[in-house]
Short mmCIF file of C-alpha atoms in Angstrom, two decimals:
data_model
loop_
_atom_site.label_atom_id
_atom_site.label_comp_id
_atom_site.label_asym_id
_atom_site.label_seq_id
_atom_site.Cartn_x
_atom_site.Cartn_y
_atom_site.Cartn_z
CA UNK I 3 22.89 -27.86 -15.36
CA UNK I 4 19.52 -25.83 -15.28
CA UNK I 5 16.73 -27.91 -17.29
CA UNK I 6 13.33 -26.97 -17.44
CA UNK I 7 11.57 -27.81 -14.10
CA UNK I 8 8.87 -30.40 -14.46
CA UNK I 9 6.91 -31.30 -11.21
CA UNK I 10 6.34 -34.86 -10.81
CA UNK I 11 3.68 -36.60 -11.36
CA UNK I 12 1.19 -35.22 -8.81
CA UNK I 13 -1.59 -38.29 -9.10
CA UNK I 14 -5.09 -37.84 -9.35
CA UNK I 15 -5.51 -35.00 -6.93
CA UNK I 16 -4.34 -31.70 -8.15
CA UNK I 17 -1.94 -29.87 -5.80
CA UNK I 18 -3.40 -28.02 -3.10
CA UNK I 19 -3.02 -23.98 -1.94
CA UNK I 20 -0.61 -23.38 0.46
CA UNK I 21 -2.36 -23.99 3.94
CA UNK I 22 -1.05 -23.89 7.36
CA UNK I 23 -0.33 -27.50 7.77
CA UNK I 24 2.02 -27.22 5.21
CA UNK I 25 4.05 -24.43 6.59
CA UNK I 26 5.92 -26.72 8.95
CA UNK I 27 7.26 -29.16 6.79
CA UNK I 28 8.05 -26.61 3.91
CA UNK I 29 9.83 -24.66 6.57
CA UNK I 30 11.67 -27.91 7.09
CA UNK I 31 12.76 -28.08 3.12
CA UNK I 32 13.70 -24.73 3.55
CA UNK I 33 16.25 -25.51 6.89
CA UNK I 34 17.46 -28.34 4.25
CA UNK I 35 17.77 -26.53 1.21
CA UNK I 36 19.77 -23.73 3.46
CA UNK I 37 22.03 -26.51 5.06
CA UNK I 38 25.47 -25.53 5.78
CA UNK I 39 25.26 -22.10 3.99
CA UNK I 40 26.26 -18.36 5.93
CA UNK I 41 23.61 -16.20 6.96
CA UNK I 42 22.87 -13.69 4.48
CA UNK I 43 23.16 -16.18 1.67
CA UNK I 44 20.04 -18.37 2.60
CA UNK I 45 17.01 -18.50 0.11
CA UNK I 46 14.00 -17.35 1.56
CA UNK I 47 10.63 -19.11 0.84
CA UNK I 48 8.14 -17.97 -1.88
CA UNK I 49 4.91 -20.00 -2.39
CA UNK I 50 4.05 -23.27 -1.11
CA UNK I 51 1.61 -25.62 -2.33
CA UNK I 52 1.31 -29.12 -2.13
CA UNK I 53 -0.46 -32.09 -0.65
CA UNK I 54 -0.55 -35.13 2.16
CA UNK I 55 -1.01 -38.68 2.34
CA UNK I 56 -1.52 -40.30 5.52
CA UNK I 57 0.02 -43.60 5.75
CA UNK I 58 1.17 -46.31 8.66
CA UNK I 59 4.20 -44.45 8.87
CA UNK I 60 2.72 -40.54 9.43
CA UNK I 61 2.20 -38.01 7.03
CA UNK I 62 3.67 -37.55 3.53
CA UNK I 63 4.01 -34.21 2.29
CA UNK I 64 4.23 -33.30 -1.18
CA UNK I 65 5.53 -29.88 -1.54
CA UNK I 66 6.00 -27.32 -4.47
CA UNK I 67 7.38 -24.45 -3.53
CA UNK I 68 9.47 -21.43 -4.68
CA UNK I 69 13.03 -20.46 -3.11
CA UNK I 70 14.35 -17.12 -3.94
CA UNK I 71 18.43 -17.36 -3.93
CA UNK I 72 19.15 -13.89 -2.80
CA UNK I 73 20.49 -11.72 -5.00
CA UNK I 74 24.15 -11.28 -6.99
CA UNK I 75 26.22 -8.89 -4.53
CA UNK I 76 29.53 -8.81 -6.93
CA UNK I 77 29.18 -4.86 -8.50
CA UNK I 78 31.18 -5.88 -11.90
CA UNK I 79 28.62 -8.57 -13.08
CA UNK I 80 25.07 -7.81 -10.64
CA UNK I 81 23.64 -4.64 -12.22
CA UNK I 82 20.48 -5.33 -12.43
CA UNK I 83 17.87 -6.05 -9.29
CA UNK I 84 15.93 -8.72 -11.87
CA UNK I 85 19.23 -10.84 -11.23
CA UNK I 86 17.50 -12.36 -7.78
CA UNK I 87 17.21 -15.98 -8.85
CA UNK I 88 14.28 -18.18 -8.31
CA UNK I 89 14.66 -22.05 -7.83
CA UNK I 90 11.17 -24.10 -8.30
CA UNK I 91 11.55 -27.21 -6.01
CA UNK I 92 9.40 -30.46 -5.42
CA UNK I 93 10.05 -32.40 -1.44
CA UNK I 94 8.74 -35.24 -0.49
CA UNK I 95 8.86 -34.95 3.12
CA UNK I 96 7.13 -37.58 5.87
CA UNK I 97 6.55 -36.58 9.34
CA UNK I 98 6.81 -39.69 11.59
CA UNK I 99 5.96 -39.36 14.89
CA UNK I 100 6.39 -35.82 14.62
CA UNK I 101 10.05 -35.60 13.32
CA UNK I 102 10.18 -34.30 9.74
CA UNK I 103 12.57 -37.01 7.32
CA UNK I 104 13.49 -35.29 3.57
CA UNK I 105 12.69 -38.16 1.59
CA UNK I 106 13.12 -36.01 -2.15
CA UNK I 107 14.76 -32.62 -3.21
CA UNK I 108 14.69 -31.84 -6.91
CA UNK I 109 15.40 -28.36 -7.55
CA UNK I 110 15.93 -26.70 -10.88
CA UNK I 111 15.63 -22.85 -11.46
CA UNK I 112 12.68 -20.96 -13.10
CA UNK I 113 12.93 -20.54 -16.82
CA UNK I 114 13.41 -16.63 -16.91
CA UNK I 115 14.85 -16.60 -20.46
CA UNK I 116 15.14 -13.47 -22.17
CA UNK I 117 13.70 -13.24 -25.98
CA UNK I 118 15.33 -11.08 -28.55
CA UNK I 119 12.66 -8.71 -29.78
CA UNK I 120 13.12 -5.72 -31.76
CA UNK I 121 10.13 -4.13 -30.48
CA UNK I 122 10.96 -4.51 -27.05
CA UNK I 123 12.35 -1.11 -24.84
CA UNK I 124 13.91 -1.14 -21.76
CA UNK I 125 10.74 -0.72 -19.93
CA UNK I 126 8.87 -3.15 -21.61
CA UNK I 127 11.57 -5.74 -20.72
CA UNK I 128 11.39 -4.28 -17.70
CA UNK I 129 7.57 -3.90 -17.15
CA UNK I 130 7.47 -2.28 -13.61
CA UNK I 131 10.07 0.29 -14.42
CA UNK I 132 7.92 3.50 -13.57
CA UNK I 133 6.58 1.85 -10.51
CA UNK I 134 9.32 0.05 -8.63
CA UNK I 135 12.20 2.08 -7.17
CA UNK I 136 14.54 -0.99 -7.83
CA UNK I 137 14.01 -0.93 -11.61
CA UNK I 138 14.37 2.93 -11.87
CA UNK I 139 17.59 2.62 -9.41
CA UNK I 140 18.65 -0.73 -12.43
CA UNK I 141 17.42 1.83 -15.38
CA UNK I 142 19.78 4.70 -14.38
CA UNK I 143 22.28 2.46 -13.78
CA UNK I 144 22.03 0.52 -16.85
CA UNK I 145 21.57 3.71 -18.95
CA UNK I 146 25.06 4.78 -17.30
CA UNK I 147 26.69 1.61 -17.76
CA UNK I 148 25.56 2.06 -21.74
CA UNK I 149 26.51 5.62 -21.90
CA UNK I 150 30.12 4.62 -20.35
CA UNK I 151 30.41 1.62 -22.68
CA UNK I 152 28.88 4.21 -26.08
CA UNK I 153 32.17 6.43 -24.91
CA UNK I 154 34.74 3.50 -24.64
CA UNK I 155 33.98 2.24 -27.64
CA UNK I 156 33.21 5.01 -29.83
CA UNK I 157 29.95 4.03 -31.16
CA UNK I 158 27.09 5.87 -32.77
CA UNK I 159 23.91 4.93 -34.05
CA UNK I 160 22.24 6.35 -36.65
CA UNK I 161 19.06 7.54 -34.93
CA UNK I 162 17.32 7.88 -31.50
CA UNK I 163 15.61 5.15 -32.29
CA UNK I 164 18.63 2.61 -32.87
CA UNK I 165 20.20 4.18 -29.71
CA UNK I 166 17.14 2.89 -27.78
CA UNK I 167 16.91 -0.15 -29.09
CA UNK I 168 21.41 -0.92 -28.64
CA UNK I 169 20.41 0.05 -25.01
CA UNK I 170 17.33 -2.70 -25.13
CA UNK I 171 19.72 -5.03 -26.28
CA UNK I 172 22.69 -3.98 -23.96
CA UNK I 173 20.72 -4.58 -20.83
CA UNK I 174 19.30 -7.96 -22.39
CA UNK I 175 22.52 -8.67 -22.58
CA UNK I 176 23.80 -7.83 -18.94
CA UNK I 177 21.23 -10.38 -17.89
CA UNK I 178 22.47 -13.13 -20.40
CA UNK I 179 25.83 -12.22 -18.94
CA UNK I 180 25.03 -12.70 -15.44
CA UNK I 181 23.67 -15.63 -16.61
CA UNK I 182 26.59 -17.02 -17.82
CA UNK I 183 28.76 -15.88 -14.70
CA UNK I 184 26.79 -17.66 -12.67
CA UNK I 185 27.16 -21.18 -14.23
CA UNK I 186 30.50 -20.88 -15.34
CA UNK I 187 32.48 -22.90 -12.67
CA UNK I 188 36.03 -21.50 -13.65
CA UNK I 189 36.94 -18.39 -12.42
CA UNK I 190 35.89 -16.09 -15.36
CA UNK I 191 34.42 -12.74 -15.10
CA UNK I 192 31.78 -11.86 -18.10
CA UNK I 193 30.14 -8.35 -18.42
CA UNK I 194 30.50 -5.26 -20.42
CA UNK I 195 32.39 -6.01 -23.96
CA UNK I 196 32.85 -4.06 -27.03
CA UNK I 197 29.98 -6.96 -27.95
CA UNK I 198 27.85 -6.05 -25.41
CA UNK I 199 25.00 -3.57 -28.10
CA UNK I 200 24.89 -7.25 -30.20
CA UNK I 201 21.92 -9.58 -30.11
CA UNK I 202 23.25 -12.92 -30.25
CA UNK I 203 22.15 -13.77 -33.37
CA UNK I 204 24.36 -10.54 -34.69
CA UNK I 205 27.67 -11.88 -32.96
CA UNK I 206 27.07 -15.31 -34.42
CA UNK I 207 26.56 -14.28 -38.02
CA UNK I 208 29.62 -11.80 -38.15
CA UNK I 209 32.21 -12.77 -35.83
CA UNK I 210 31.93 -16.36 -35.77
CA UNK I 211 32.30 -19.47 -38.10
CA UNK I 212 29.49 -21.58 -38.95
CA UNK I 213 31.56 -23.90 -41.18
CA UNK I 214 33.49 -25.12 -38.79
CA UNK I 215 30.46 -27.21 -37.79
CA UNK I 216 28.56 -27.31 -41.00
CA UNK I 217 31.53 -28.94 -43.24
CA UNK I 218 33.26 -32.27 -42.81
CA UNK I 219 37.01 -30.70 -42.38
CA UNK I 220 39.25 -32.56 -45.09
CA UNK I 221 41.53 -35.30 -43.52
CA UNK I 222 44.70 -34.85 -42.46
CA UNK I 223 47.79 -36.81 -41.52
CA UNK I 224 48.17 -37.49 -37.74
CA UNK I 225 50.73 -36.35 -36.24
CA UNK I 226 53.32 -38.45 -35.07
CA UNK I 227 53.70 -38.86 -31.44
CA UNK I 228 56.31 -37.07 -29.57
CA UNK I 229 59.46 -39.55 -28.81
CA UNK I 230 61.21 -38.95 -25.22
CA UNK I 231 64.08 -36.08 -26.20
CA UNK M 4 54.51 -31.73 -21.47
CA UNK M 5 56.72 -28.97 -18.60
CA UNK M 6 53.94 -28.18 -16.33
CA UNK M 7 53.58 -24.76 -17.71
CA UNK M 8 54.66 -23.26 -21.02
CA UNK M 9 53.90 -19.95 -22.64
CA UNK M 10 55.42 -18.93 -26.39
CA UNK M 11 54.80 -15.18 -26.11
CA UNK M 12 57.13 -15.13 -23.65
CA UNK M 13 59.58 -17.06 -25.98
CA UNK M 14 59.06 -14.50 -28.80
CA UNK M 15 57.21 -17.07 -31.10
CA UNK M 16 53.53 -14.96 -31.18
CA UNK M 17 52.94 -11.92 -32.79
CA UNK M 18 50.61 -9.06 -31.65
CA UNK M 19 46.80 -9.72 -31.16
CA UNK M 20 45.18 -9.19 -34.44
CA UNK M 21 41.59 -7.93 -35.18
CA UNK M 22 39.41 -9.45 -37.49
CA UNK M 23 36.60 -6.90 -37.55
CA UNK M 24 33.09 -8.15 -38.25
CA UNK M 25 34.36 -10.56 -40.61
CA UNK M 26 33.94 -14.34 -39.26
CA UNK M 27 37.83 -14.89 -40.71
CA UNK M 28 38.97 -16.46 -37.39
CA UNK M 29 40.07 -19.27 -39.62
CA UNK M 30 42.26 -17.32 -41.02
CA UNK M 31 43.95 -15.66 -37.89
CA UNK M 32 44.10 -19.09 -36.70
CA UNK M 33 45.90 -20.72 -39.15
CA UNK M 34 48.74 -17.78 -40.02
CA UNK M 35 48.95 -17.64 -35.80
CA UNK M 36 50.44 -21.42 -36.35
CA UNK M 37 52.33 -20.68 -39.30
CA UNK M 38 53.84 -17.61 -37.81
CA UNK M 39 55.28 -19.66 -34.95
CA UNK M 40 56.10 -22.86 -37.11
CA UNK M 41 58.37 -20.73 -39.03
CA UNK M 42 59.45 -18.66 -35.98
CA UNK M 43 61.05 -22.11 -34.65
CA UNK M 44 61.88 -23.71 -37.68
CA UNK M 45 63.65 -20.61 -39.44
CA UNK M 46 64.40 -18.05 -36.11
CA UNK M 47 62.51 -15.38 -36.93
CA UNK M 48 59.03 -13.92 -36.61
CA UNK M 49 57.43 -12.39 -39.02
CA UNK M 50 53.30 -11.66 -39.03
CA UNK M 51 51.36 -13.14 -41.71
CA UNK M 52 48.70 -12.02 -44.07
CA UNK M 53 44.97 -13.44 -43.19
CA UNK M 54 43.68 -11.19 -46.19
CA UNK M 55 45.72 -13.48 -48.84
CA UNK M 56 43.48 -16.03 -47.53
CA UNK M 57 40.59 -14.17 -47.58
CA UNK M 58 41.10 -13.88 -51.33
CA UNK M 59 42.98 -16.11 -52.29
CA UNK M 60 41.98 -19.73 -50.42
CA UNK M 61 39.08 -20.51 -52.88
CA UNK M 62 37.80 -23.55 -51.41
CA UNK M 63 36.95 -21.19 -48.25
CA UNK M 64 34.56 -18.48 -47.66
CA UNK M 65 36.30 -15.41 -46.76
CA UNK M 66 34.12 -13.75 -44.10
CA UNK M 67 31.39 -16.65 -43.74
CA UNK M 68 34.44 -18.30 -42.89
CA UNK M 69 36.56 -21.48 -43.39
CA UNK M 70 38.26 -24.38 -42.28
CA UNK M 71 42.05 -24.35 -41.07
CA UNK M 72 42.53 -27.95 -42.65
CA UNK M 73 41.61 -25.93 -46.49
CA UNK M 74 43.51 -22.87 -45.62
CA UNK M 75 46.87 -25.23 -45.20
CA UNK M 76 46.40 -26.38 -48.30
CA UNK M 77 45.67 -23.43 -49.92
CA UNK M 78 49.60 -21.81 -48.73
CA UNK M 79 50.76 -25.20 -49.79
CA UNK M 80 49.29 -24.69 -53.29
CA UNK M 81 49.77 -20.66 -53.65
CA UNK M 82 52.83 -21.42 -52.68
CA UNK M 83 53.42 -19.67 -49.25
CA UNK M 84 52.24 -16.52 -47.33
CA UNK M 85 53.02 -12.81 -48.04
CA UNK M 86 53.68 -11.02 -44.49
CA UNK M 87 50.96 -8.73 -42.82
CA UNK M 88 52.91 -5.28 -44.41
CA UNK M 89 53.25 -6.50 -48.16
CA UNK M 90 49.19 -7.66 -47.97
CA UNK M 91 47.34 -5.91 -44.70
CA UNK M 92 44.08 -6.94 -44.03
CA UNK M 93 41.00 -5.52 -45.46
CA UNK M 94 38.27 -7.27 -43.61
CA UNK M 95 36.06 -7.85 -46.77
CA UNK M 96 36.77 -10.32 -49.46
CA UNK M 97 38.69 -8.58 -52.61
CA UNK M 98 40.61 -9.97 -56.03
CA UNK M 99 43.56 -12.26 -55.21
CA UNK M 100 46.55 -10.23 -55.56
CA UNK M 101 48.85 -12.87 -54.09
CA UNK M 102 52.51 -13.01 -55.91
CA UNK M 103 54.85 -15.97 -55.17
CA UNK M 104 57.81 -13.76 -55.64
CA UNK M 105 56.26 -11.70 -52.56
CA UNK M 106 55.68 -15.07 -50.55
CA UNK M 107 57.96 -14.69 -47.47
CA UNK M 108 57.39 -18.30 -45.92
CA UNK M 109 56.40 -21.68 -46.89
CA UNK M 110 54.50 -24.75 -45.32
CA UNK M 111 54.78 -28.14 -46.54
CA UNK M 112 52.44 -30.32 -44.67
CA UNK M 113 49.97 -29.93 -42.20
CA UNK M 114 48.90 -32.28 -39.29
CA UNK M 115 45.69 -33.49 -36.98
CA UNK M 116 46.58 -33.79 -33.53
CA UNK M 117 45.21 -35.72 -31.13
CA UNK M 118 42.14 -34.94 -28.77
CA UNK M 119 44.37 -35.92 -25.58
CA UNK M 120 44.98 -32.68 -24.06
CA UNK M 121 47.77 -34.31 -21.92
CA UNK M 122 49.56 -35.05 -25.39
CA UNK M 123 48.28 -31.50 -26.70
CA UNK M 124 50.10 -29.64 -24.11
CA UNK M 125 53.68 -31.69 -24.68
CA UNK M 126 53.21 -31.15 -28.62
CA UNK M 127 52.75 -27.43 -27.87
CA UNK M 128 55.88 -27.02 -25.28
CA UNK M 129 57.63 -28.87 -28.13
CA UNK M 130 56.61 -27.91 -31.49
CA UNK M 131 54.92 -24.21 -30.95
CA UNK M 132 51.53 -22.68 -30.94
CA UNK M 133 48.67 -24.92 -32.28
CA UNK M 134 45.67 -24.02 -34.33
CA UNK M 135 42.42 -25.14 -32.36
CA UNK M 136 38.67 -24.88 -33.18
CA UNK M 137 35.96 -24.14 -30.04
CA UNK M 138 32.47 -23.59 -29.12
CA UNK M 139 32.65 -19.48 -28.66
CA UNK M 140 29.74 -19.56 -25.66
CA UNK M 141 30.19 -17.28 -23.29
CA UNK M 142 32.99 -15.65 -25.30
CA UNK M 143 30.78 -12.11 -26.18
CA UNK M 144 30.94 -10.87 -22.83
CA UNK M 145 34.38 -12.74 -21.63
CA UNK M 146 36.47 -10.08 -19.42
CA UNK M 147 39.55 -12.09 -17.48
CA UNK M 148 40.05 -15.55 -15.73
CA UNK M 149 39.58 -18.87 -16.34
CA UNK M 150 36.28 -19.58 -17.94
CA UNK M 151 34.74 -23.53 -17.58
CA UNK M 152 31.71 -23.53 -18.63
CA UNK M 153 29.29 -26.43 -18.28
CA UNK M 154 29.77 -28.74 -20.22
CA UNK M 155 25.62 -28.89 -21.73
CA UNK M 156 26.39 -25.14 -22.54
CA UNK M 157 29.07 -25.41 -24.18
CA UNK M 158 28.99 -28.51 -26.59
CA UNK M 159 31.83 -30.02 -28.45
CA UNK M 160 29.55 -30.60 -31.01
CA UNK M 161 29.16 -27.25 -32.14
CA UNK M 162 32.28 -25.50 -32.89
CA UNK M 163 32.15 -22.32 -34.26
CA UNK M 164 34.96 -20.11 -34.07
CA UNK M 165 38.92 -21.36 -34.62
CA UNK M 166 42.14 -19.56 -32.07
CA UNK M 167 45.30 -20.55 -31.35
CA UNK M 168 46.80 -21.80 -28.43
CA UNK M 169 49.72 -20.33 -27.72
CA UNK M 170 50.38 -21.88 -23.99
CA UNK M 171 48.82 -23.14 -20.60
CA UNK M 172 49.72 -23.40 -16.66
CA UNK M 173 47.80 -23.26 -14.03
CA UNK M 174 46.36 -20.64 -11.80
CA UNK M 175 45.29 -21.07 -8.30
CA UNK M 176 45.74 -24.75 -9.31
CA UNK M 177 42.96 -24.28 -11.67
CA UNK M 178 44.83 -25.56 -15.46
CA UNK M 179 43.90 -23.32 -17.97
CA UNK M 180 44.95 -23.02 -21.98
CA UNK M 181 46.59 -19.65 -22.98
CA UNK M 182 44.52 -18.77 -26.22
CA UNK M 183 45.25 -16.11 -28.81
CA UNK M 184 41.54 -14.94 -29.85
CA UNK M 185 41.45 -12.11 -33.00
CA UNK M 186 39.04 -9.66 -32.01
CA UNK M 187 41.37 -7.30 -30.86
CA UNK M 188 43.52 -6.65 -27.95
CA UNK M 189 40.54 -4.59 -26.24
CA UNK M 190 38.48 -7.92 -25.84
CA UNK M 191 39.41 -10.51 -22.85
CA UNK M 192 42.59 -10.21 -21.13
CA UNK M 193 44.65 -8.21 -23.86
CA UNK M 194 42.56 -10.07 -26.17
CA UNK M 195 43.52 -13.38 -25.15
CA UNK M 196 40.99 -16.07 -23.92
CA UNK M 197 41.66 -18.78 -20.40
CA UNK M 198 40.20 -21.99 -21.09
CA UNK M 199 39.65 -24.10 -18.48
CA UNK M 200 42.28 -27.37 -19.52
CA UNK M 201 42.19 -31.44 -19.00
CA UNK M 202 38.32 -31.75 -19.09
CA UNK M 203 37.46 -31.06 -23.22
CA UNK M 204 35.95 -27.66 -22.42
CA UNK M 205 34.26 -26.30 -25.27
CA UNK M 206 35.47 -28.87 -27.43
CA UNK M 207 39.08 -26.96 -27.21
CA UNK M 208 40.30 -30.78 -28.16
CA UNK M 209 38.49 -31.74 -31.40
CA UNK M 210 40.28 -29.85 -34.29
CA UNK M 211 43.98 -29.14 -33.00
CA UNK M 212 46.26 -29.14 -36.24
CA UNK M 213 49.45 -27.19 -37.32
CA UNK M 214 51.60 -26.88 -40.45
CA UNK M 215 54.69 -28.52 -40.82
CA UNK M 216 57.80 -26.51 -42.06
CA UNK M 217 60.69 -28.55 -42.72
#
């Protein structure tokens, strides 16, 4: 499960820029982290910084570094070029007598969660919009996507202004859904519903049922158990 | 339990409802089990009114919803059900207009079942669809297969929205609960829901009950 990535305890000395004597051994982690996977679906490295220790034994590196998963290829569920995933990783890694040894991996992915805000257009959720071909490419294709899913399900909003804002919350929602694909470990697809223009909170409060969790359900008789026919 | 069973295909499940934006799930959940308790108990199918609960299951909350273990009590103290035609659903609270002589089938007990979903499966391939309560996460932007979420995402603990399941297999050797959701047969696959089966997932265990028609 994702949890909120919390370096170790670094000691006394803060953690160091990346330098070139680090570049070895965090292309090492990399190699690691990469074991046993097809080309074309290798992270590549971001930033490196870290640290060494030189003991009786060699050199032990302490590395933070960023890995960037590359990004979501299926067309149903990968709209959006923001989908490329970043994992924030600490390695422990000693170099004895010039042969790298992984001594620690802990890898956990960035927190890039999304907040509902009404005030919030597409292109301030997506800051670099007028800049970066990508996120024009992702904002014609989201505003497509919307206009497609405004026609299936015959909806209409009462103003400009609300039809901005369902889109704001549509392509939140893409993300939350990609999200979701990619830790579900079933076989489920998630994307575009008829529930897709809701924030969260909106789908909670009218199509679901608080008091099932709220209220101690009354007792009832067991069943009894099924007897051999 | 067989190792697959499905009751649509036995003709014991009516057509996928809608509940609109009304959190009445409850309510689709529990007629869903009556429909098919008196489909095997009495031969025929007939679709049940949700909006008689609605208004007339005081001890629930219409739209801010409700609990399936109430909502059996409530047909066992109206005194049954009117079908779907006599009182059609509203989706909004409205005066009880329930009439016993318009009541076209009866309950007269309801059950807990148990959380083993090895014993869940051989109640349902025995006794018909059962009324279940699960943790809806995920379930807004559902489209088709098997969904298994993690486990932290999807606690047991908090259950919020009540199906029925209707049937299970497996697929690709992955097991999976059939589930009869009530938003519509243009949500999920013809508006019903794969749950990944045999691991608890979304708490798909924790409140399985029926009726009893004798």
């Amino acid at each position: 499960a994702p949890v909120p990535f919390k370096p170790r305890a670094a000691g006394a000395r803060a953690w160091e820029p990346s330098s070139p004597e680090l570049l070895a051994p965090a292309r090492f982690a990399l190699d690691e982290y990469n074991r046993g996977r097809a080309a074309g679906s290798r992270a590549v490295l971001g930033t490196v910084r870290g640290r060494v220790r030189r003991t009786a034994q060699g050199s032990l590196y302490s590395l933070e570094a960023t890995l960037e998963e590359p990004p979501c290829k299926d067309p149903l569920v990968c709209l959006l070029p923001v989908s490329k995933k970043t994992m924030l990783c600490t390695f422990e890694i000693l170099n004895e007598l010039g042969k790298h040894i992984l001594l620690r991996r802990d890898c956990g992915p960035v927190d890039t969660k999304v907040t509902d805000n009404r005030n919030e257009s597409v292109s301030s959720f997506l800051p670099q919009l007028n800049s970066d071909p990508l996120q024009q490419d992702f904002s014609m294709k989201i505003t497509s996507v919307f206009k497609d899913f405004v026609a299936t399900y015959n909806r209409t909003y009462e103003s400009e202004e609300e039809a901005q804002w369902r889109l704001s919350v549509f392509a939140r929602n893409m993300v939350r859904a990609q999200k979701i694909q990619a830790l579900d470990r079933g076989t489920a697809q998630y994307g575009v519903t008829k529930f897709s223009d809701l924030t969260e909170e909106e789908f909670h409060t009218i199509y679901l049922n608080p008091l099932l969790r709220e209220e101690p359900s009354k007792k009832m008789r067991l069943a009894k158990s099924l007897t051999d026919p | 339990a067989p190792p697959e069973w499905d009751w649509r295909k036995k003709g014991a499940v009516t057509e996928v409802k809608d509940q609109g934006m009304c959190g009445s799930c409850w309510a689709f959940s529990v007629t869903g089990n009556v429909e098919g308790q008196w489909f095997l108990n009495r031969g025929t199918l007939l679709s049940l009114s949700e909006q008689e609960l609605l208004d007339c299951d005081k001890v629930d909350k219409a739209c801010l919803g409700g609990l399936p273990s109430n909502a059996y009590t409530a047909i066992e103290k109206l005194g049954g059900l009117e079908t779907e035609d006599d009182y059609s659903y509203q989706g909004h609270v409205q005066a009880c207009s329930f009439s016993a002589q318009m009541a076209k089938v009866y309950i007269n007990d309801s059950v807990e079942l148990s959380q083993n979903e090895q014993k869940l499966a051989a109640w349902l391939a025995q006794k018909g669809p059962i009324s279940v309560a699960i943790n809806a996460f995920g379930m807004q932007f559902y489209r088709h297969g098997i969904a298994h979420p993690l486990r932290p995402l999807c606690s047991p603990w908090l259950i919020d929205h009540a199906v029925l399941l209707v049937g299970y297999g497996n697929r690709s050797n992955i097991p999976f609960w059939a589930i009869k959701n009530s938003w519509g047969s243009d949500w999920g696959e013809e508006g019903y829901y794969y749950l990944h089966r045999g691991s608890g997932a979304c708490g798909v265990n924790t409140m399985a009950s029926s009726a009893v028609v004798n």
